[in-house]
XYZ file of C-alpha atoms in Angstrom:
654
model
C 109.993 133.333 138.882
C 109.280 130.803 135.991
C 108.349 131.493 132.776
C 104.352 130.039 131.701
C 105.378 130.409 127.784
C 105.402 127.456 126.510
C 108.557 125.883 124.255
C 108.201 126.440 120.705
C 108.929 122.871 119.534
C 111.806 123.670 116.853
C 115.128 123.890 117.289
C 116.370 126.860 115.728
C 120.060 125.424 115.711
C 119.007 122.692 113.302
C 117.174 125.508 111.020
C 119.936 125.061 107.736
C 120.314 128.808 106.878
C 121.812 128.308 103.710
C 118.305 126.721 102.362
C 115.451 129.453 102.201
C 111.952 128.067 103.370
C 110.758 129.523 100.109
C 112.557 127.272 98.368
C 112.755 124.561 99.737
C 111.290 124.169 103.317
C 112.246 120.618 103.749
C 115.926 120.736 103.651
C 115.396 124.491 105.686
C 114.091 122.522 108.455
C 116.111 119.100 108.149
C 119.223 119.807 105.712
C 121.227 120.369 108.533
C 119.990 116.614 110.049
C 120.407 115.222 106.660
C 123.985 116.392 105.621
C 125.136 115.073 109.070
C 122.889 111.769 109.656
C 124.439 108.418 108.152
C 121.650 105.872 107.929
C 121.867 103.096 110.243
C 123.726 100.407 109.073
C 120.383 97.631 109.436
C 117.980 99.909 108.027
C 117.306 101.161 104.371
C 115.680 104.610 105.567
C 116.028 106.898 109.164
C 114.131 109.631 110.366
C 111.146 110.424 112.569
C 109.044 107.472 112.480
C 112.438 105.228 112.727
C 113.623 107.146 115.638
C 110.721 106.890 117.813
C 110.464 102.994 116.584
C 113.910 102.324 117.848
C 112.637 103.891 121.449
C 109.590 101.863 121.235
C 112.169 98.778 120.334
C 113.985 98.974 123.421
C 110.929 99.474 126.186
C 110.039 96.366 124.181
C 113.135 94.377 124.636
C 113.155 95.351 128.147
C 109.131 94.185 128.430
C 110.187 90.874 126.659
C 113.180 89.714 128.539
C 111.649 90.370 131.949
C 108.897 87.919 130.711
C 111.140 85.218 130.249
C 111.066 84.488 134.188
C 107.176 85.654 134.317
C 104.936 82.595 135.408
C 104.141 79.561 133.410
C 100.604 79.844 132.126
C 100.720 83.678 131.963
C 100.724 86.254 128.696
C 104.287 87.273 129.595
C 105.290 83.813 129.787
C 104.022 83.407 126.634
C 105.847 86.057 124.758
C 109.250 85.567 127.030
C 109.026 81.814 125.948
C 108.973 83.095 121.801
C 111.293 85.320 122.303
C 113.722 82.840 123.997
C 113.021 80.894 121.183
C 114.261 82.923 118.670
C 117.014 84.202 120.866
C 118.806 80.563 120.701
C 120.723 80.756 117.552
C 122.854 78.225 118.506
C 120.112 75.393 118.497
C 119.121 76.958 115.074
C 122.452 76.428 113.700
C 122.425 72.859 115.061
C 119.308 72.013 113.594
C 120.029 73.416 110.012
C 117.137 73.048 107.314
C 115.642 69.362 109.549
C 113.093 71.913 110.571
C 111.467 72.064 107.103
C 112.433 68.355 105.865
C 109.088 67.137 106.444
C 107.412 69.865 104.286
C 109.446 69.118 101.883
C 109.198 65.624 101.532
C 105.281 66.154 101.268
C 105.941 68.709 98.323
C 107.846 65.646 96.659
C 105.013 63.426 96.976
C 102.581 65.783 95.212
C 101.841 63.780 91.942
C 99.157 65.960 90.583
C 97.886 69.613 90.402
C 94.810 68.412 92.873
C 97.271 66.587 94.889
C 99.716 70.648 94.691
C 95.960 72.521 95.488
C 95.562 69.780 98.991
C 99.424 70.750 99.777
C 99.138 74.441 99.246
C 96.090 74.187 101.236
C 97.255 72.663 104.006
C 100.066 75.087 104.655
C 98.106 77.619 103.970
C 97.378 78.076 107.898
C 100.894 77.935 109.224
C 101.881 80.903 107.399
C 103.640 79.405 104.098
C 102.719 82.047 101.577
C 99.722 80.276 98.407
C 98.273 81.340 95.270
C 96.255 83.877 97.186
C 96.546 86.208 100.112
C 93.450 85.731 102.263
C 92.041 88.105 105.147
C 88.851 88.771 106.449
C 87.592 92.161 106.421
C 83.688 93.905 106.793
C 81.768 93.109 103.879
C 81.655 96.444 101.808
C 78.304 95.752 100.300
C 76.862 94.884 103.868
C 79.206 96.304 106.676
C 77.512 94.704 109.375
C 79.351 91.162 108.136
C 82.428 89.684 108.027
C 83.749 88.205 105.213
C 86.896 86.662 103.445
C 88.585 88.284 100.918
C 90.823 86.984 98.049
C 93.592 88.683 97.160
C 95.771 87.499 94.100
C 99.414 86.116 94.946
C 102.126 83.243 94.734
C 105.211 86.145 94.161
C 109.050 86.110 95.480
C 109.288 89.694 94.391
C 107.682 92.901 95.858
C 105.237 93.085 92.777
C 104.348 92.309 89.496
C 106.036 95.246 88.014
C 109.418 93.349 88.846
C 108.820 90.804 86.482
C 108.697 93.582 83.517
C 110.060 96.978 84.083
C 113.457 97.226 82.899
C 114.629 99.195 85.693
C 113.886 96.113 87.779
C 116.560 93.884 85.639
C 119.000 93.681 87.725
C 116.952 92.842 90.642
C 115.641 89.785 88.224
C 119.245 89.167 87.543
C 119.860 88.718 91.649
C 116.778 87.015 92.120
C 116.915 83.449 90.047
C 120.827 82.485 91.788
C 119.397 83.659 95.206
C 116.675 81.083 94.563
C 118.767 78.688 93.695
C 120.921 79.121 96.577
C 118.273 78.757 99.156
C 116.956 75.623 97.545
C 120.558 74.438 98.062
C 120.680 75.512 101.769
C 117.603 73.356 101.749
C 118.973 70.004 100.414
C 117.246 70.198 97.086
C 119.174 69.174 94.220
C 119.734 70.934 90.577
C 119.186 73.838 92.601
C 119.897 76.379 89.697
C 117.402 74.674 87.344
C 114.622 74.246 89.610
C 115.316 78.365 90.269
C 114.996 78.892 86.350
C 111.424 76.943 86.535
C 110.465 78.875 89.867
C 111.219 82.529 88.593
C 109.562 81.460 85.123
C 106.252 80.275 86.338
C 106.661 83.465 88.655
C 106.825 85.280 85.522
C 103.891 83.955 83.993
C 101.351 84.456 87.809
C 102.848 88.259 87.605
C 101.532 88.760 84.092
C 97.961 87.978 85.310
C 98.477 90.258 88.365
C 96.273 93.676 88.472
C 99.324 96.828 88.872
C 99.043 98.304 92.452
C 96.929 101.455 91.174
C 94.307 99.217 89.553
C 94.451 97.312 92.872
C 93.890 99.821 94.942
C 90.369 100.789 93.378
C 87.722 100.015 95.943
C 85.080 99.244 93.728
C 86.975 97.293 90.776
C 87.941 94.968 93.693
C 84.914 94.656 95.525
C 83.461 91.543 93.494
C 80.612 89.270 95.766
C 80.437 85.446 94.974
C 79.621 82.254 96.243
C 81.878 79.645 95.865
C 80.560 77.913 93.346
C 81.098 81.434 91.582
C 84.341 81.301 92.626
C 84.934 77.878 91.506
C 83.632 78.451 87.990
C 86.071 81.431 87.933
C 88.977 78.649 87.942
C 87.173 76.083 85.580
C 89.020 73.145 85.217
C 90.751 73.619 88.539
C 89.101 72.055 91.551
C 89.652 74.861 94.403
C 87.270 72.755 96.719
C 90.403 70.479 97.322
C 92.105 73.523 98.560
C 89.851 75.271 100.607
C 89.161 71.492 102.344
C 92.430 71.399 103.299
C 93.031 74.184 104.543
C 90.745 73.496 107.431
C 88.584 77.039 107.499
C 85.178 76.529 109.460
C 82.039 75.454 107.735
C 80.331 77.966 106.127
C 83.395 80.554 106.486
C 83.520 80.261 102.464
C 80.214 79.926 101.644
C 80.591 84.047 99.818
C 83.763 86.240 99.562
C 84.924 88.921 97.561
C 87.368 88.453 94.924
C 89.543 91.339 94.861
C 90.990 90.503 91.422
C 88.900 88.070 89.217
C 90.593 87.862 86.299
C 94.058 86.369 88.311
C 91.676 83.399 89.521
C 90.757 83.074 85.698
C 94.262 83.644 84.450
C 95.951 81.327 87.279
C 93.323 78.223 86.358
C 95.517 78.294 82.851
C 98.637 77.962 84.696
C 97.646 75.015 86.854
C 98.100 72.318 84.091
C 99.670 69.265 84.459
C 102.571 70.147 82.182
C 103.632 72.839 84.318
C 103.111 70.183 87.354
C 107.257 69.875 88.050
C 107.553 73.751 88.191
C 104.761 73.921 90.618
C 106.063 71.608 93.100
C 109.508 73.818 92.863
C 107.390 76.548 93.365
C 106.165 75.261 96.467
C 109.405 74.137 97.670
C 110.635 77.509 97.410
C 107.474 78.941 99.919
C 108.530 76.589 102.504
C 112.152 77.427 102.375
C 111.232 81.469 102.013
C 108.731 81.278 104.829
C 110.885 79.514 107.240
C 114.386 81.069 106.302
C 114.041 83.916 109.514
C 113.256 80.812 111.453
C 116.176 78.726 110.423
C 120.269 77.997 110.908
C 122.381 81.305 110.295
C 123.462 80.744 106.639
C 119.171 80.791 105.763
C 119.187 84.061 107.578
C 121.927 85.366 106.005
C 121.405 84.417 102.446
C 117.614 85.867 102.763
C 118.856 88.837 104.095
C 121.497 89.188 101.259
C 118.709 89.653 98.651
C 115.672 91.100 100.076
C 117.714 93.460 102.201
C 120.845 94.355 100.073
C 119.997 94.058 96.772
C 116.137 95.243 97.533
C 116.708 97.838 99.401
C 120.244 98.614 99.734
C 120.392 97.944 103.540
C 124.503 96.548 104.488
C 123.614 95.040 107.295
C 120.977 92.706 108.959
C 119.789 93.861 112.286
C 120.680 92.584 115.689
C 119.007 89.363 116.313
C 117.501 90.742 119.770
C 115.675 93.294 117.224
C 114.369 90.448 114.892
C 113.340 88.984 117.996
C 111.409 91.819 119.096
C 109.276 92.298 115.701
C 108.408 88.481 115.987
C 107.151 89.307 119.616
C 105.306 92.343 118.124
C 103.855 90.856 115.076
C 102.738 87.395 117.011
C 101.545 88.513 120.824
C 101.722 92.285 120.338
C 98.523 93.258 122.222
C 99.604 91.560 125.188
C 103.492 93.545 125.051
C 101.519 96.618 124.318
C 99.005 96.273 127.308
C 102.514 96.751 129.543
C 104.098 99.470 127.056
C 100.889 101.628 127.455
C 100.668 101.165 131.598
C 104.485 102.122 131.284
C 104.908 104.648 128.969
C 101.488 106.298 127.961
C 100.323 109.256 130.333
C 96.446 109.387 130.704
C 96.894 113.348 129.944
C 98.601 112.476 126.369
C 95.441 110.752 125.836
C 92.974 113.405 127.718
C 95.137 116.363 125.098
C 94.793 114.213 121.759
C 90.768 114.704 122.252
C 91.130 117.761 122.409
C 93.316 117.601 119.816
C 91.047 115.370 117.547
C 87.303 117.286 118.106
C 89.380 120.634 117.024
C 90.086 118.634 113.742
C 86.934 117.081 113.180
C 84.993 120.362 113.780
C 87.819 122.000 111.446
C 86.162 119.724 108.972
C 82.869 120.173 109.636
C 83.262 123.888 108.796
C 85.166 123.599 105.622
C 83.098 120.874 104.161
C 80.152 123.241 105.174
C 81.727 126.050 103.196
C 82.917 124.165 100.033
C 82.361 125.872 96.775
C 82.620 123.217 94.286
C 80.344 121.150 96.468
C 76.379 120.527 96.126
C 74.159 120.975 99.023
C 73.079 117.008 98.833
C 76.678 115.618 98.663
C 77.228 118.437 101.428
C 75.204 117.016 104.005
C 75.837 113.484 103.228
C 79.701 114.133 103.804
C 78.585 116.123 106.862
C 76.745 113.023 107.855
C 79.872 110.771 107.437
C 82.117 112.981 109.486
C 79.938 112.839 112.624
C 79.816 109.057 112.919
C 83.492 109.383 112.427
C 84.876 106.765 116.028
C 88.418 107.920 117.201
C 90.605 105.831 118.873
C 93.172 106.688 120.727
C 96.263 104.911 122.773
C 95.172 101.322 123.309
C 92.344 99.125 122.794
C 89.424 99.506 125.507
C 89.409 95.888 125.420
C 92.908 93.294 124.699
C 93.169 90.899 122.804
C 93.067 87.235 124.487
C 95.525 84.842 123.466
C 95.768 82.044 126.137
C 94.692 79.464 123.435
C 97.972 80.129 121.940
C 100.852 77.258 122.668
C 104.411 78.360 122.638
C 107.974 76.283 123.642
C 110.872 77.793 124.073
C 113.062 75.245 122.543
C 110.575 75.259 118.793
C 111.360 78.206 116.890
C 110.140 77.296 114.090
C 106.978 75.692 115.246
C 106.223 78.650 117.446
C 105.965 80.606 114.408
C 103.689 78.427 112.738
C 101.660 77.792 116.152
C 101.375 81.803 115.667
C 100.202 81.586 112.369
C 97.437 79.164 112.570
C 96.190 80.665 116.005
C 95.836 84.193 113.545
C 94.177 82.037 110.821
C 91.626 80.735 113.287
C 91.650 83.560 114.975
C 90.373 85.490 111.683
C 88.195 83.214 110.064
C 86.401 82.753 113.134
C 84.835 86.012 112.968
C 82.664 85.074 109.685
C 79.281 84.395 111.325
C 79.708 86.831 114.478
C 79.025 90.390 115.082
C 81.642 92.713 114.070
C 83.979 93.162 116.682
C 84.458 97.558 116.549
C 86.931 97.518 119.507
C 89.183 95.851 117.660
C 92.415 97.556 116.903
C 94.793 96.873 113.332
C 97.705 98.228 115.209
C 99.540 97.699 118.440
C 100.094 101.051 120.755
C 103.659 100.588 120.653
C 103.722 101.125 116.502
C 104.483 104.499 115.402
C 101.924 105.221 113.000
C 98.092 105.974 112.750
C 95.325 104.584 110.058
C 92.015 105.317 108.775
C 89.456 102.459 108.431
C 86.658 102.818 105.825
C 84.886 99.875 107.047
C 84.476 100.893 110.577
C 84.771 104.535 109.896
C 87.405 104.801 112.748
C 89.916 106.896 112.749
C 92.877 105.363 115.211
C 96.345 106.959 116.688
C 99.019 104.282 118.964
C 99.865 105.431 121.777
C 103.737 105.158 120.935
C 103.331 108.365 118.279
C 101.894 110.761 120.657
C 105.430 111.882 121.231
C 107.731 114.440 119.618
C 108.170 115.363 117.528
C 104.706 114.716 116.123
C 103.036 115.336 120.108
C 104.478 117.250 123.332
C 102.686 118.398 125.772
C 105.089 120.798 127.020
C 105.402 122.699 123.722
C 103.420 125.192 121.774
C 100.318 124.332 120.474
C 101.146 125.567 116.986
C 103.706 122.848 116.614
C 101.301 119.807 117.704
C 98.593 121.338 115.130
C 101.461 121.556 112.885
C 102.618 117.764 113.439
C 99.829 115.450 114.926
C 97.548 117.895 114.138
C 98.341 117.072 110.371
C 98.515 112.986 111.089
C 95.400 113.421 112.646
C 93.784 116.038 109.757
C 95.195 113.183 107.406
C 93.723 110.108 108.742
C 90.358 111.928 108.406
C 90.861 112.976 105.465
C 91.135 109.388 104.019
C 87.546 109.043 104.390
C 87.092 111.575 101.849
C 89.985 110.450 99.811
C 89.459 109.386 95.926
C 88.704 105.807 97.997
C 87.555 106.604 100.935
C 84.762 109.148 99.697
C 83.033 106.115 98.263
C 82.143 104.727 101.530
C 79.975 106.109 103.528
C 79.449 106.615 107.342
C 78.089 103.583 107.813
C 80.950 101.844 106.109
C 79.331 100.596 103.266
C 80.924 101.012 99.649
C 78.410 103.098 97.458
C 77.740 106.141 95.681
C 76.666 109.014 97.929
C 77.652 111.817 95.718
C 76.084 113.943 92.822
C 77.349 113.321 89.093
C 78.527 117.188 89.454
C 80.045 117.244 92.470
C 82.079 114.006 92.151
C 83.007 115.138 88.152
C 84.166 118.583 90.388
C 86.400 116.075 93.145
C 87.898 114.469 90.387
C 88.858 117.457 88.570
C 90.827 118.627 91.444
C 92.057 114.941 91.621
C 93.872 114.810 88.199
C 95.101 118.018 88.763
C 96.685 116.719 92.112
C 98.057 113.569 90.312
C 99.637 115.552 87.138
C 101.218 117.236 89.885
C 103.141 114.180 91.729
C 103.595 112.852 88.525
C 106.137 115.370 87.420
C 108.079 114.750 90.732
C 111.370 112.806 91.140
C 113.585 112.701 94.252
C 117.293 114.404 94.195
C 119.053 111.657 94.824
C 116.841 109.316 92.196
C 116.496 111.622 89.153
C 115.192 108.826 86.702
C 112.530 107.439 89.098
C 109.327 109.500 89.093
C 106.412 109.671 91.710
C 103.090 107.626 90.753
C 100.437 110.332 90.999
C 97.951 107.602 90.567
C 99.527 104.724 93.105
C 100.013 107.829 95.715
C 97.004 109.789 95.321
C 95.023 108.503 98.399
C 97.453 109.324 100.831
C 98.612 113.015 98.700
C 94.835 114.169 99.269
C 95.567 113.028 102.793
C 98.254 115.171 103.413
C 96.857 118.230 101.626
C 93.432 118.140 103.773
C 95.632 116.657 106.554
C 97.556 120.026 106.760
C 94.964 122.589 105.492
C 92.293 121.081 108.227
C 94.888 120.855 110.926
C 95.832 124.879 110.179
C 91.962 125.494 110.413
C 91.651 123.636 114.034
C 94.783 125.342 114.883
C 92.948 128.583 114.135
C 89.980 127.296 116.206
C 92.174 126.350 119.254
C 93.340 129.783 119.587
C 89.542 131.100 120.103
C 90.365 134.510 118.584
C 93.357 135.251 120.396
C 96.882 136.436 118.861
C 99.383 133.337 119.352
C 102.770 134.434 121.047
C 106.083 135.254 119.701
C 108.405 131.937 120.764
C 111.971 131.919 120.323
C 111.624 134.712 117.445
C 108.434 132.277 115.433
C 104.869 133.282 114.694
C 102.391 130.592 115.357
C 101.985 130.154 111.605
C 106.031 129.221 111.643
C 106.006 127.547 114.157
C 103.297 125.415 112.212
C 104.704 124.931 109.214
C 108.292 124.322 110.388
C 106.649 121.524 112.857
C 104.968 120.362 109.543
C 108.431 119.802 108.002
C 110.077 118.653 111.054
C 107.753 115.598 111.433
C 108.583 114.488 108.021
C 112.575 114.169 108.495
C 113.597 111.111 106.807
C 116.705 109.871 104.738
C 116.491 107.219 102.330
C 119.136 104.538 100.335
C 118.874 104.644 96.586
C 117.501 101.187 96.405
C 114.825 101.291 99.184
C 113.658 104.846 97.354
C 113.795 103.101 93.521
C 111.632 100.124 95.320
C 109.127 102.097 97.269
C 108.357 104.479 94.605
C 107.282 101.444 92.488
C 104.609 100.092 95.133
C 104.173 102.525 97.850
C 100.793 104.284 98.010
C 103.140 106.913 99.848
C 105.330 109.705 98.329
C 108.928 110.564 99.511
C 109.216 112.300 102.423
C 110.681 115.561 100.946
C 107.234 115.662 98.738
C 105.062 114.735 101.371
C 106.561 117.824 102.728
C 107.011 120.373 99.974
C 104.432 119.319 97.603
C 101.561 120.014 100.151
C 102.569 123.514 101.213
C 102.978 124.477 97.481
C 99.086 124.209 97.619
C 98.378 125.787 100.367
C 98.132 129.962 100.836
C 98.437 130.393 104.061
C 102.049 129.196 103.427
C 102.358 131.645 101.326
C 101.516 134.106 103.630
C 103.651 132.908 106.305
C 107.094 132.672 104.849
C 106.044 135.705 102.013
C 106.667 133.033 98.926
C 106.565 134.796 95.894
C 106.561 134.638 91.916
C 110.739 133.245 91.208
C 110.913 131.408 94.560
C 111.177 127.407 94.294
C 108.102 126.458 95.830
C 105.785 129.134 94.180
C 102.757 127.638 92.300
C 100.762 129.965 90.825
C 97.329 130.557 92.297
C 95.491 128.820 89.365
C 97.574 125.750 89.785
C 97.132 125.141 93.484
C 94.754 122.449 94.641
C 92.188 122.587 97.529
C 89.769 119.919 97.878
C 88.776 119.866 101.540
């Protein structure tokens, strides 16, 4: 007779008997794996997400290799030819720096600041990074329309802190010779002197950048301006030259959101004729940096030596086929995704996810209704917002059309630039059109999920709906502890420190009473303080930035606590079975820890602590359960245990 008892979803042989869950849930579940696992030589970190990504990567490789013989005129042949152009390493080596010679000549002919802005604008639509990061999104003030957002840019290091913090001095010391090396490979003379000027100029640019914490503030970064007002911000600098050269559709920049207005003002002070030689060098560097991945092996190796080895500690670059797959994914991801879904995503998984999402939303509804710190008026608005959440599961209902894109199997850099121009035109072409609420901002084969406040939607690509996050054949406790918490996390972003400032229509508006906002912020400050005190065991001198990670930490805390309530709802009053000697509650929390399995190189950990809004995996696991009463009851955690947090210090928000 076949047993009807589902699998527990927990491999008992993987639990570390030397570590008690009361002291370190993360190591109790993952310690044996951490001790025996070597991070692959081509990765900066490795864990559950990366293992799934490897499987997706192999599946996509099969698809793109087959596509190289598809019929001409099909999307399959488009991405097959793109992959073929990347895999022709011999041709790239033969060409050397020749593909960027014309662009470098354009830069050398620049003889004025207006000429510089014109060249930057011309390069903008083909993927050469300029002074700004441009993207299109719906307007937080009027969410039924699209606008262009203008973000600070111009840096070659991860963010402004790398130019000023003592902890990154060694990175800065390596950066200047790296820039010189790349310029030399491109045949640019006096490379060392030019590199010094470039880094000095970038350091000045960094001084007028906002930091990561300030730049994630949804109110401070919402600054609606007409184009005439933008030009006023950069008094003395004719940005019209840049916008015209960029070739944006007429009216696309009539109104824009300037995320960091003081950056534009500071930039204007740097765009002087005296600095023109340095700006020319800087733009040459942007051309080289943007093209490096598509040039000969010496460029690829030099770029990896800094951005891979120095910044993240990764000893070996990825195999060429993996980099080729990444190019295809980033260029024609939905064309590949359509085939990936047909091959690898069963309809039953989507059905099961629908049930999970329904239970998570219902659990949130009940929790919000019972909050003792929130008043009736704010509670009503919160419930209204929750009721308008749009879940998207698996894949888009309508696939992106790539038919206007041209790919040449013998022109790798040209292909990369045509893809960039295609995306540039597609994005700016949204201006003036109705919102496309069917659009996805991740491909189905991506191991991730997201919440979009402007659309008030939660999105779960097909590829994340696999073990250890989701498994149709295992007991529901493990699914709620993993993918359930991910679902809860994304819903929770709608009510985190930034998402809570948007209403259900995606409008940035204050729908809270002053008293309720103060009560919410009191709780978030306590959570910030908790995370500020944390430092990874492998890099004890480097702490988590609680203010930078607060949004994700609220998402994690709400996600797991609401997933627990949703799990109880799913039981419908029934007692969960004991499986493999584990209660339902134990399976729930062990699965949570299992989902965060990860190992990271020290350099990568330090880099992410500076720029990533997510806390390290060990704290996403352990610090969250320290705040959840059910964890204490499940494992009989008591005072004196390492994960004990006194009830008065525990934070509960949603």
